[in-house]
């Protein structure tokens, strides 16, 4: 990267650092003058410092050369804030110690008022839930954030190697610092998000102006700013990596389950690698990356012929890699749409159009992936194949590994599965699991890092800044035990009680795509539908499903296999899978203030069931939950499909607890009646009321004298369940089934 590009990125990222300084300093000065003075303590790079000197350029433009990149940052910051050139916030009242508003306040058609405590983003602590209290924070809270940042950067040279580290620092410590200090503004965008967007737009504007062979930034970006707002200077770029679900779950042998998490993590890193490799070819930084996760990504790039040519070449090259190594199982499609600043700032219809055009381009490519020549070659390869992989059925590059005939990718995944607990992952040119053209990835211990060379390094679930060019990656990777152990772990080790089965849960957010496009469009004519809120929303989903999910799973006998931007696949002991699913749902309602819901399917399986079957059957249950007007859970069978609150309140914490309580006073003979009651519920007939009365009377006879009164309450309660509505009986049937699974003894 050229020095001019590097300096611009730093200048754009740091342009508003004065807002943090102002809030940390008793001596209230102009935020921009504070920023420049502060930066010069750490560096003599005046090219960067200039971006921190000027906030309002009116009246001072004469002091700047016409080609000063400060004009770029000034305009980029306005676009990132969705501010038009003529808008001024100078007359607005300041609240330097106000809390950041929750982005979900203006999500959906119901306005709410929640605020986020000022703190660092802690990956291993309780989520920073928004609160109803709006009380201002203290100056010391800001001072401690500033101290942490200063300690990190005191020895930096502000070169290319530290840009990713600065992005990490910002996300770690400025995610809950509002960029706006104006009382009339909705302060729900963090300084981290705003600064990142500013850097993205600044890099794109610079590239666009270079392509236009125009270096008079003062004229084009300042004096004629209104005109530039109408220029389609930008590209919204996205990619979609197809085939993820099949690649992870459609593995043939039971033993291949050991690879399950490795496959999921491998594709997580492949998405990251695609994004990073593209940015590298474009000579850009991750500041231009709005979001990556779940096989998807969004970028802000310059609308130039060079950018489009790089995109086309990169897409073709990467798909050739995928064809060579995975045949047609994986495919990446890129889409893009040009847009102007006004397209994302003036009209909801124009804003949506940009995203829709990008999505249509991707969809079109996915329909017609390969040309005739490629299809012919693929067919010839299939005809000539002599063997196929016992795990994935590939016919490419076969070998014998662990006494199995496997392809080179599955063999590599076996090796990779032993590395997935490492925190560091390096990308090299020759050793490891193929992850892209001429690139290989492997996990490595911190102790071995010094012995290795690498082109790129990823740090899992950490904001580490001690390694140059290290990129943090969020991964839901909690693991209690090996997959083969979970069925056994479902049984009580002392009593042997508990059905010997493992459970699988598949869940995802209801209508997330629609929510992403329309969630901020309902209030005040869609004025809250901004790129900054879309980026904040995406980040919020990633934090929940990739970071905090590990905490929600803590101490539970489960393994998180896949956690994308909005969907989850986990397995474990069936009791803990149910408990985890309930906890995750309740935490999600709290996280989004009830403005988003999710649906889940939970399947029950013997321990040697092939993963592909578990995934398929549980996927059907998840579909049944979606079909139940969403916000639902389907357990074991489509017949047991309920709204989430109904299941939690009336079954899991209601009928099941009552059944546990009343049968706890029974001996083994008494407990055997639970099977008879379950059968009566399953085969409901009004004529069976007499049989029910008989069984309950028998059960009462077996009840100890001191518990008779207590049991009569249960008898009356169960009789009411049986003679009530079909829904009541269905709830009681599932509750009884869960209790039977708890007390059953399997050999």
XYZ file of C-alpha atoms in Angstrom:
747
model
C 0.000 0.000 0.000
C 1.194 3.470 -0.840
C 1.943 5.808 2.026
C -0.792 8.222 0.902
C -3.376 5.458 1.275
C -2.062 4.396 4.672
C -2.028 7.940 6.022
C -5.571 8.528 4.776
C -6.884 5.403 6.537
C -5.253 6.418 9.823
C -6.446 9.988 9.424
C -10.018 8.847 8.797
C -9.985 6.368 11.677
C -8.539 8.926 14.090
C -10.392 12.021 12.854
C -12.905 11.934 15.705
C -10.627 10.726 18.506
C -11.004 14.186 20.018
C -14.509 13.223 21.110
C -13.041 10.615 23.432
C -10.395 13.046 24.649
C -12.978 15.739 25.271
C -15.027 13.399 27.420
C -11.925 12.289 29.317
C -10.512 15.771 29.959
C -11.727 18.266 32.554
C -10.351 21.059 30.428
C -13.043 21.181 27.733
C -11.516 22.337 24.502
C -12.489 21.963 20.898
C -12.447 18.231 20.163
C -10.386 18.554 16.990
C -7.585 20.644 18.510
C -7.404 18.127 21.327
C -7.084 15.291 18.809
C -4.163 16.788 16.903
C -2.277 17.653 20.102
C -2.833 14.174 21.439
C -1.709 12.403 18.272
C 1.550 14.364 18.102
C 2.508 12.826 21.460
C 2.798 9.453 19.684
C 3.920 10.336 16.151
C 5.513 13.044 14.062
C 3.414 12.001 11.030
C 1.919 15.388 10.198
C 0.039 13.957 7.213
C -2.119 11.976 9.680
C -2.275 14.787 12.258
C -3.821 17.161 9.693
C -6.984 15.042 9.634
C -7.409 15.650 13.362
C -6.987 19.449 13.174
C -9.996 20.451 11.163
C -13.616 19.638 11.869
C -15.494 22.410 10.119
C -13.518 23.399 7.010
C -15.493 26.554 6.335
C -13.189 29.542 6.555
C -10.007 27.487 6.829
C -9.897 25.904 3.385
C -7.453 28.615 2.315
C -4.938 27.080 4.724
C -5.085 23.733 2.936
C -3.678 22.832 -0.485
C -6.300 21.936 -3.064
C -5.157 18.305 -3.101
C -5.214 17.868 0.687
C -6.697 14.479 1.679
C -8.334 16.287 4.631
C -11.126 17.174 2.199
C -11.641 13.459 1.580
C -11.967 12.662 5.279
C -14.295 15.616 5.837
C -16.704 14.413 3.156
C -16.360 10.739 4.128
C -17.297 11.566 7.725
C -20.426 13.381 6.534
C -21.489 10.430 4.376
C -20.778 7.992 7.216
C -23.008 10.129 9.458
C -25.680 10.484 6.723
C -25.287 14.266 6.914
C -25.946 16.425 3.863
C -23.527 19.163 2.987
C -25.881 21.942 4.091
C -26.695 20.337 7.452
C -24.973 21.756 10.500
C -25.096 20.495 14.073
C -23.145 23.411 15.490
C -26.199 24.940 17.207
C -27.194 21.682 18.937
C -26.673 21.298 22.673
C -23.801 19.068 23.800
C -23.985 16.132 26.195
C -20.431 14.907 26.466
C -21.186 12.240 29.050
C -24.369 10.796 27.577
C -24.757 7.047 27.055
C -25.026 5.372 23.669
C -28.596 4.554 22.682
C -29.517 0.991 21.785
C -29.781 0.552 18.001
C -32.972 -1.478 18.558
C -34.712 1.643 19.898
C -35.677 2.637 16.364
C -35.998 -0.902 15.047
C -39.517 -2.056 14.084
C -42.567 0.165 14.513
C -42.305 0.399 18.304
C -40.003 3.091 19.671
C -38.138 2.214 22.845
C -35.591 3.915 25.085
C -32.696 1.761 26.218
C -29.086 2.768 26.674
C -25.739 0.985 26.799
C -23.332 1.350 29.701
C -19.915 2.756 28.713
C -17.355 -0.035 28.915
C -14.908 -2.076 26.876
C -16.238 -4.936 24.812
C -15.410 -7.980 26.920
C -15.640 -11.229 25.004
C -15.659 -13.523 28.024
C -18.064 -11.593 30.257
C -21.798 -11.082 30.402
C -23.103 -9.223 27.347
C -23.440 -5.471 27.657
C -27.227 -5.446 27.688
C -28.994 -2.181 27.038
C -30.732 -0.720 30.083
C -33.676 1.602 30.610
C -31.583 3.992 32.685
C -30.286 7.010 30.746
C -28.141 8.518 33.507
C -24.921 10.039 32.227
C -21.713 8.127 32.661
C -18.662 9.407 34.504
C -15.598 11.057 33.064
C -13.435 8.342 34.629
C -15.150 5.702 32.454
C -13.909 7.499 29.368
C -10.495 8.127 30.903
C -9.933 4.429 31.518
C -10.771 3.619 27.874
C -8.336 6.294 26.728
C -5.590 4.991 29.021
C -5.941 1.514 27.541
C -5.674 2.804 23.975
C -2.661 4.983 24.803
C -0.761 2.064 26.317
C -1.333 0.023 23.171
C -0.182 2.645 20.656
C 2.712 4.304 22.500
C 5.345 2.485 20.425
C 3.548 2.364 17.075
C 4.989 3.735 13.872
C 1.480 3.983 12.320
C 2.480 1.919 9.331
C 0.471 -0.693 7.382
C 1.145 -3.439 9.913
C -0.870 -1.709 12.643
C -4.057 -0.778 10.805
C -5.797 -4.037 11.736
C -4.580 -3.598 15.304
C -6.158 -0.130 15.431
C -9.441 -1.534 14.111
C -9.255 -4.176 16.859
C -8.568 -1.495 19.474
C -11.507 0.574 18.320
C -13.899 -2.348 18.376
C -12.662 -3.485 21.770
C -12.821 -0.109 23.511
C -15.004 2.290 21.508
C -17.973 0.064 20.671
C -20.027 1.678 23.453
C -18.805 5.239 23.029
C -21.411 7.237 21.059
C -20.024 9.197 18.158
C -22.612 11.920 18.584
C -22.544 14.285 21.537
C -25.560 16.314 20.353
C -28.731 16.045 22.426
C -31.007 16.411 19.379
C -29.372 13.477 17.610
C -30.119 9.826 18.165
C -26.753 8.730 19.546
C -26.959 5.018 18.687
C -23.870 4.749 16.474
C -20.562 4.014 18.184
C -17.350 5.881 17.585
C -15.872 2.542 16.432
C -18.521 2.058 13.723
C -18.513 5.679 12.590
C -14.717 5.821 12.324
C -14.605 2.550 10.406
C -17.249 3.742 7.939
C -15.431 7.048 7.525
C -12.243 5.183 6.620
C -14.174 2.994 4.172
C -15.728 5.944 2.358
C -12.468 7.886 2.447
C -10.549 5.048 0.768
C -13.295 4.690 -1.846
C -13.396 8.432 -2.582
C -9.617 8.518 -2.971
C -9.692 5.590 -5.427
C -12.555 7.172 -7.358
C -10.795 10.541 -7.653
C -7.587 8.862 -8.814
C -9.547 6.983 -11.494
C -11.133 10.292 -12.566
C -7.640 11.822 -12.741
C -8.864 14.636 -10.514
C -6.750 15.863 -7.605
C -8.612 19.130 -6.942
C -10.257 17.839 -3.792
C -11.073 21.340 -2.591
C -13.246 22.048 -5.654
C -14.873 18.603 -6.091
C -15.309 17.524 -2.490
C -15.778 20.844 -0.688
C -16.969 23.712 -2.851
C -19.032 21.413 -5.121
C -19.903 18.933 -2.420
C -23.602 18.874 -3.328
C -22.737 17.762 -6.833
C -20.498 14.973 -5.558
C -23.331 13.614 -3.420
C -25.083 12.669 -6.674
C -22.094 10.928 -8.244
C -22.148 7.123 -8.239
C -18.662 7.017 -6.776
C -19.198 3.882 -4.689
C -19.865 0.181 -5.036
C -21.757 -1.946 -2.552
C -20.104 -5.335 -3.031
C -21.205 -8.628 -1.541
C -20.349 -12.298 -1.872
C -22.232 -15.470 -1.039
C -20.424 -18.756 -0.436
C -22.910 -21.458 -1.441
C -22.938 -25.050 -0.221
C -21.981 -24.424 3.421
C -24.761 -26.498 4.979
C -24.180 -29.510 2.726
C -20.423 -29.324 3.160
C -20.693 -29.350 6.944
C -23.489 -31.855 7.463
C -23.553 -34.206 4.464
C -20.815 -36.545 5.582
C -21.429 -40.205 5.158
C -19.778 -42.113 7.983
C -20.530 -41.961 11.692
C -16.832 -41.602 12.475
C -16.643 -38.521 10.330
C -18.480 -36.609 13.070
C -15.033 -35.891 14.504
C -14.567 -33.513 11.572
C -17.824 -31.681 12.121
C -16.503 -28.655 14.001
C -13.374 -28.599 11.849
C -15.540 -28.298 8.730
C -17.528 -25.459 10.229
C -14.472 -23.551 11.414
C -12.731 -24.143 8.088
C -15.548 -22.432 6.196
C -15.573 -19.566 8.728
C -11.934 -18.950 7.927
C -12.520 -19.394 4.201
C -15.039 -16.534 4.307
C -12.511 -14.389 6.157
C -9.790 -15.364 3.692
C -11.945 -14.483 0.681
C -12.576 -11.040 2.171
C -8.947 -10.426 3.105
C -7.568 -11.686 -0.214
C -9.901 -9.410 -2.165
C -8.949 -6.390 -0.050
C -5.280 -7.239 -0.515
C -5.676 -7.277 -4.311
C -7.474 -3.942 -4.129
C -4.765 -2.523 -1.793
C -7.378 -1.739 0.832
C -7.836 -2.521 4.538
C -10.540 -4.265 6.550
C -12.027 -0.849 7.203
C -13.736 -1.321 3.814
C -15.309 -4.557 5.055
C -18.723 -3.857 6.565
C -19.519 -7.413 7.588
C -18.326 -10.986 7.096
C -19.852 -14.147 8.523
C -21.955 -17.171 7.652
C -20.526 -17.266 4.119
C -21.578 -13.680 3.364
C -19.828 -10.336 3.289
C -20.435 -6.695 2.402
C -17.843 -4.120 1.298
C -17.778 -0.403 0.475
C -15.518 0.053 -2.575
C -14.811 2.620 -5.263
C -16.893 2.524 -8.421
C -14.044 2.248 -10.888
C -13.266 0.049 -13.874
C -10.206 -1.216 -12.002
C -12.296 -2.345 -9.007
C -14.766 -4.209 -11.220
C -11.965 -5.884 -13.163
C -10.354 -7.066 -9.905
C -13.728 -8.376 -8.697
C -14.336 -10.341 -11.887
C -10.832 -11.820 -11.980
C -10.883 -12.647 -8.282
C -14.269 -14.367 -8.490
C -13.161 -16.497 -11.438
C -9.843 -17.416 -9.809
C -11.445 -18.411 -6.518
C -14.119 -20.508 -8.200
C -11.435 -22.346 -10.125
C -9.856 -23.162 -6.765
C -13.216 -24.365 -5.429
C -13.848 -26.500 -8.505
C -10.445 -28.112 -8.279
C -10.778 -28.958 -4.598
C -14.527 -29.372 -4.016
C -16.027 -29.860 -7.483
C -19.490 -28.294 -7.410
C -20.043 -28.519 -3.659
C -18.849 -24.958 -2.970
C -19.281 -21.864 -5.096
C -18.737 -18.170 -4.443
C -20.812 -15.535 -6.235
C -20.047 -11.829 -6.125
C -22.547 -9.083 -6.713
C -22.239 -5.329 -6.752
C -24.205 -2.179 -7.359
C -23.023 1.379 -7.869
C -24.469 4.062 -5.637
C -24.130 7.688 -4.714
C -24.080 9.226 -1.270
C -27.619 10.471 -1.889
C -28.772 6.923 -2.671
C -28.124 5.900 0.912
C -29.074 9.188 2.556
C -32.214 10.619 0.975
C -34.758 7.899 0.289
C -35.658 4.496 1.676
C -36.560 3.297 -1.811
C -33.152 4.297 -3.180
C -31.390 2.714 -0.182
C -33.172 -0.601 -0.717
C -32.543 -0.503 -4.448
C -28.781 -0.594 -3.889
C -28.977 -3.762 -1.785
C -31.543 -5.380 -4.068
C -29.423 -4.819 -7.179
C -26.441 -6.437 -5.465
C -28.556 -9.392 -4.342
C -30.057 -9.899 -7.819
C -26.612 -10.086 -9.367
C -25.597 -12.802 -6.902
C -28.812 -14.767 -7.467
C -28.369 -14.647 -11.237
C -24.838 -16.034 -10.973
C -25.912 -18.830 -8.644
C -28.533 -19.983 -11.159
C -25.989 -20.325 -13.990
C -22.736 -21.088 -12.209
C -20.699 -22.783 -14.916
C -20.209 -22.403 -18.635
C -20.691 -25.279 -21.088
C -17.000 -26.148 -21.254
C -16.696 -26.396 -17.463
C -19.783 -28.602 -17.256
C -18.364 -30.885 -19.950
C -15.100 -31.256 -18.067
C -16.934 -31.963 -14.812
C -18.985 -34.705 -16.474
C -15.884 -36.326 -17.938
C -14.295 -36.342 -14.517
C -17.277 -38.127 -13.047
C -17.237 -40.790 -15.757
C -13.587 -41.612 -15.295
C -13.561 -41.769 -11.509
C -12.670 -45.142 -10.041
C -13.071 -44.407 -6.327
C -14.918 -41.945 -4.156
C -14.256 -40.491 -0.724
C -15.914 -42.502 2.051
C -16.755 -39.254 3.873
C -17.918 -36.724 1.291
C -18.172 -38.861 -1.907
C -15.717 -36.667 -3.791
C -13.711 -38.321 -6.566
C -10.856 -35.816 -6.599
C -7.280 -36.527 -5.434
C -7.978 -39.721 -3.502
C -5.642 -41.193 -0.885
C -5.614 -43.737 1.916
C -5.774 -42.059 5.326
C -6.546 -43.731 8.676
C -7.431 -46.911 6.782
C -10.054 -45.067 4.752
C -10.239 -44.021 1.115
C -10.621 -40.268 1.406
C -10.052 -37.168 -0.702
C -7.192 -34.813 0.147
C -9.614 -32.258 1.658
C -11.154 -34.750 4.112
C -7.667 -35.992 5.020
C -6.665 -32.378 5.645
C -9.775 -31.827 7.742
C -8.817 -34.761 9.957
C -5.495 -33.057 10.633
C -7.195 -29.663 11.022
C -9.624 -31.124 13.587
C -6.659 -31.598 15.943
C -5.749 -27.914 15.607
C -9.130 -26.270 16.132
C -8.641 -25.610 19.844
C -5.679 -23.360 19.076
C -6.149 -19.597 19.305
C -3.920 -18.668 16.349
C -4.347 -19.668 12.700
C -1.762 -18.844 10.066
C -2.151 -18.707 6.309
C 0.949 -19.784 4.376
C 1.822 -20.654 0.809
C 2.505 -24.346 1.215
C 1.629 -26.166 4.445
C -1.820 -26.935 5.850
C -5.397 -27.179 4.591
C -6.037 -25.485 1.208
C -8.116 -22.357 1.785
C -7.671 -20.440 -1.454
C -5.456 -20.184 -4.543
C -1.910 -20.798 -3.325
C -2.954 -20.494 0.316
C -3.109 -22.977 3.202
C -4.325 -22.621 6.787
C -3.462 -24.381 10.033
C -3.885 -23.821 13.742
C -0.785 -23.131 15.755
C 0.150 -22.515 19.372
C 1.406 -19.135 20.511
C 4.718 -20.731 21.447
C 5.263 -21.913 17.860
C 4.439 -18.583 16.228
C 8.019 -17.349 16.435
C 9.227 -20.412 14.514
C 6.873 -19.879 11.586
C 6.465 -17.478 8.724
C 3.040 -16.527 7.457
C 1.219 -14.318 5.008
C -1.755 -13.712 7.283
C -2.697 -14.572 10.856
C -6.100 -14.884 12.518
C -6.672 -14.689 16.259
C -9.768 -16.491 17.497
C -12.033 -14.727 20.003
C -9.453 -12.185 21.076
C -8.694 -8.522 20.390
C -4.957 -9.183 20.559
C -2.878 -6.344 19.131
C 0.549 -7.720 19.922
C 0.952 -9.420 16.530
C 1.286 -7.340 13.388
C -1.499 -7.737 10.848
C -3.412 -10.070 13.140
C -7.135 -10.175 12.448
C -9.568 -11.146 15.175
C -12.272 -13.619 14.225
C -15.333 -14.324 16.322
C -16.177 -18.029 16.543
C -18.860 -19.852 18.517
C -16.704 -22.833 19.436
C -17.722 -23.987 22.924
C -17.090 -27.696 23.442
C -17.755 -29.786 26.541
C -16.845 -33.249 25.206
C -16.414 -35.311 22.057
C -19.569 -35.992 20.084
C -19.420 -39.724 20.800
C -19.721 -39.058 24.555
C -22.926 -37.042 24.666
C -25.416 -39.897 24.617
C -23.698 -41.429 27.634
C -23.522 -38.041 29.326
C -27.302 -37.833 29.100
C -27.458 -40.479 31.834
C -26.904 -39.799 35.505
C -23.575 -41.400 36.368
C -24.825 -42.403 39.841
C -28.345 -43.690 39.152
C -28.100 -44.585 35.459
C -31.310 -42.643 34.858
C -31.849 -40.770 31.617
C -32.485 -42.000 28.113
C -29.190 -42.667 26.358
C -29.570 -40.222 23.491
C -27.923 -37.074 22.216
C -29.870 -34.115 20.903
C -29.282 -31.721 18.042
C -30.672 -28.207 17.812
C -30.939 -26.118 14.671
C -32.229 -22.591 15.039
C -32.135 -19.270 13.295
C -33.557 -15.779 13.481
C -37.006 -15.348 11.999
C -37.132 -13.255 8.814
C -33.665 -11.802 9.329
C -33.270 -10.810 5.677
C -36.469 -8.793 5.760
C -35.491 -7.322 9.113
C -32.127 -6.239 7.758
C -33.767 -4.451 4.833
C -36.842 -3.023 6.521
C -36.244 -3.071 10.271
C -35.281 0.611 10.474
C -37.849 1.808 7.926
C -40.979 1.946 10.078
C -40.350 5.053 12.157
C -40.252 8.669 10.958
C -40.602 7.811 7.303
C -37.536 5.570 7.186
C -35.023 8.244 8.212
C -33.292 5.765 10.523
C -32.534 3.384 7.634
C -28.839 4.266 7.334
C -25.728 2.343 6.423
C -24.295 2.941 9.880
C -27.327 1.309 11.533
C -27.229 -1.602 9.092
C -23.566 -2.121 10.016
C -24.371 -1.816 13.736
C -27.238 -4.284 13.374
C -25.024 -6.850 11.595
C -22.328 -6.444 14.210
C -24.914 -6.932 16.965
C -26.018 -10.238 15.425
C -22.393 -11.379 15.119
C -21.625 -10.503 18.719
C -24.609 -12.457 19.965
C -24.249 -15.591 17.843
C -20.468 -15.782 17.587
C -19.184 -14.380 20.875
C -21.747 -14.456 23.649
C -23.130 -17.807 22.563
C -20.042 -19.391 24.144
C -21.117 -17.930 27.488
C -24.702 -19.136 27.115
C -23.326 -22.645 26.571
C -20.871 -22.516 29.483
C -20.894 -25.560 31.781
C -23.488 -27.308 29.623
C -22.779 -30.710 28.084
C -22.926 -29.498 24.481
C -20.750 -28.589 21.503
C -21.482 -25.644 19.241
C -20.802 -26.925 15.753
C -21.872 -23.927 13.717
C -22.871 -20.408 14.679
C -23.212 -18.034 11.738
C -24.547 -14.532 11.734
C -28.024 -15.711 12.639
C -28.198 -19.509 12.762
C -26.913 -22.210 15.084
C -26.250 -25.946 14.960
C -25.311 -27.565 18.267
C -25.422 -31.032 19.771
C -24.992 -32.531 23.206
C -26.822 -34.293 25.994
C -30.501 -33.896 25.313
C -31.253 -32.272 28.690
C -28.589 -29.608 28.204
C -29.509 -28.944 24.573
C -33.044 -28.082 25.682
C -31.742 -25.898 28.529
C -29.256 -24.182 26.175
C -31.930 -23.502 23.558
C -34.257 -21.940 26.126
C -31.455 -19.815 27.559
C -30.314 -18.671 24.120
C -33.837 -17.674 23.144
C -34.442 -15.747 26.366
C -31.115 -13.942 26.064
C -31.889 -13.077 22.435
C -35.228 -11.525 23.397
C -33.369 -9.469 26.006
C -30.618 -8.518 23.510
C -33.064 -7.274 20.860
C -35.677 -5.925 23.282
C -38.128 -8.480 21.915
C -38.034 -6.953 18.433
C -36.645 -10.095 16.813
C -37.497 -13.742 17.411
C -35.992 -17.083 16.532
C -37.308 -20.584 15.856
C -35.717 -23.905 16.748
C -35.947 -27.618 16.055
C -34.565 -30.219 18.485
C -34.043 -33.813 17.378
C -33.228 -36.856 19.529
C -30.857 -39.517 18.187
C -28.809 -42.601 19.095
C -25.126 -41.768 19.343
C -24.041 -43.478 16.110
C -26.554 -41.723 13.850
C -24.824 -40.202 10.785
C -24.543 -36.434 10.988
C -26.313 -35.980 7.649
C -29.434 -37.702 8.996
C -29.375 -35.714 12.250
C -29.033 -32.470 10.332
C -31.799 -33.353 7.878
C -34.316 -34.480 10.500
C -33.627 -31.542 12.793
C -33.897 -29.195 9.825
C -37.439 -30.520 9.230
C -38.305 -29.801 12.863
C -36.922 -26.283 12.530
C -39.136 -25.897 9.460
C -42.154 -27.013 11.484
C -41.345 -24.334 14.060
C -41.139 -21.705 11.292
C -44.493 -22.876 9.948
C -46.028 -22.363 13.405
C -46.043 -18.590 12.861
C -42.366 -18.461 13.905
C -41.061 -17.714 17.431
C -41.581 -21.432 18.023
C -39.834 -24.638 19.005
C -40.431 -28.156 17.707
C -39.105 -31.032 19.825
C -38.533 -34.608 18.646
C -41.612 -34.697 16.397
C -43.621 -32.126 14.439
C -46.581 -32.940 16.711
C -44.687 -31.295 19.574
C -44.489 -27.810 18.088
C -45.255 -24.865 20.339
C -44.729 -21.152 20.609
C -41.578 -20.568 22.626
C -43.268 -18.847 25.561
C -45.890 -21.585 25.660
C -43.223 -24.283 25.829
C -41.151 -22.486 28.469
C -43.984 -21.309 30.740
C -46.564 -24.060 30.412
C -44.490 -27.163 29.697
C -40.816 -26.849 30.721
C -41.350 -24.656 33.801
C -44.989 -25.618 34.285
C -46.341 -29.112 33.729
C -42.936 -30.828 33.724
C -41.977 -29.353 37.100
C -45.318 -30.393 38.585
C -44.937 -33.919 37.202
C -41.404 -34.148 38.607
C -42.600 -32.961 41.982
C -45.550 -35.286 42.350
C -43.790 -38.380 41.053
C -40.776 -37.735 43.286
C -42.867 -38.987 46.202
C -43.522 -42.302 44.411
C -41.480 -45.490 44.486
C -40.648 -47.469 41.338
C -44.146 -49.037 41.239
C -45.735 -45.626 41.397
C -43.435 -44.168 38.774
C -44.418 -46.932 36.338
C -47.852 -45.305 36.094
C -46.343 -42.408 34.192
C -46.162 -44.681 31.128
C -49.901 -45.501 31.434
C -50.799 -41.822 31.717
C -48.657 -41.019 28.704
C -50.369 -43.723 26.668
C -53.791 -42.358 27.579
C -52.779 -38.900 26.411
C -51.349 -40.209 23.153
C -54.517 -42.164 22.425
C -57.035 -39.684 23.757
C -60.645 -40.777 23.738
C -63.460 -39.428 25.839
C -64.319 -43.043 26.668
C -60.946 -43.368 28.431
C -61.857 -40.949 31.206
C -62.880 -43.878 33.378
C -59.541 -45.608 32.754
C -57.765 -42.403 33.714
C -59.735 -42.152 36.937
C -58.838 -45.753 37.702
C -55.085 -45.215 37.125
C -55.044 -42.043 39.192
C -56.893 -43.791 42.039
C -54.394 -46.667 41.924
C -51.563 -44.167 41.984
C -53.141 -42.403 44.944
C -53.286 -45.726 46.788
C -49.529 -46.116 46.316
C -48.822 -42.618 47.596
C -47.467 -42.388 51.159
C -50.037 -41.184 53.710
C -48.166 -37.968 54.477
C -48.277 -37.031 50.759
C -51.947 -37.871 50.077
C -53.174 -34.275 50.149
C -50.368 -33.180 47.893
C -51.104 -35.946 45.399
C -54.829 -35.157 45.313
C -53.878 -31.739 43.987
C -51.901 -33.406 41.192
C -54.723 -35.861 40.458
C -57.187 -33.026 40.002
C -54.678 -31.095 37.946
C -53.936 -33.997 35.596
C -57.627 -34.775 35.227
C -58.160 -31.148 34.154
C -55.331 -31.442 31.620
C -56.840 -34.598 30.138
C -60.381 -33.292 29.889
C -59.346 -29.820 28.742
C -58.411 -28.622 25.269
C -56.367 -30.520 22.723
C -53.547 -28.028 23.311
C -53.641 -28.749 27.046
C -53.340 -32.479 26.369
C -50.520 -31.930 23.896
C -48.596 -29.908 26.468
C -49.125 -32.595 29.112
C -48.075 -35.325 26.673
C -44.740 -33.643 25.949
C -44.157 -32.910 29.633
C -44.739 -36.562 30.484
C -42.475 -37.658 27.650
C -39.672 -35.419 28.931
C -40.113 -36.859 32.410
C -40.039 -40.416 31.062
C -36.786 -39.613 29.254
C -35.384 -38.300 32.533
C -36.173 -41.409 34.603
C -35.691 -44.144 31.999
C -32.702 -46.427 32.425
C -31.013 -47.495 29.180
C -28.273 -50.077 29.111
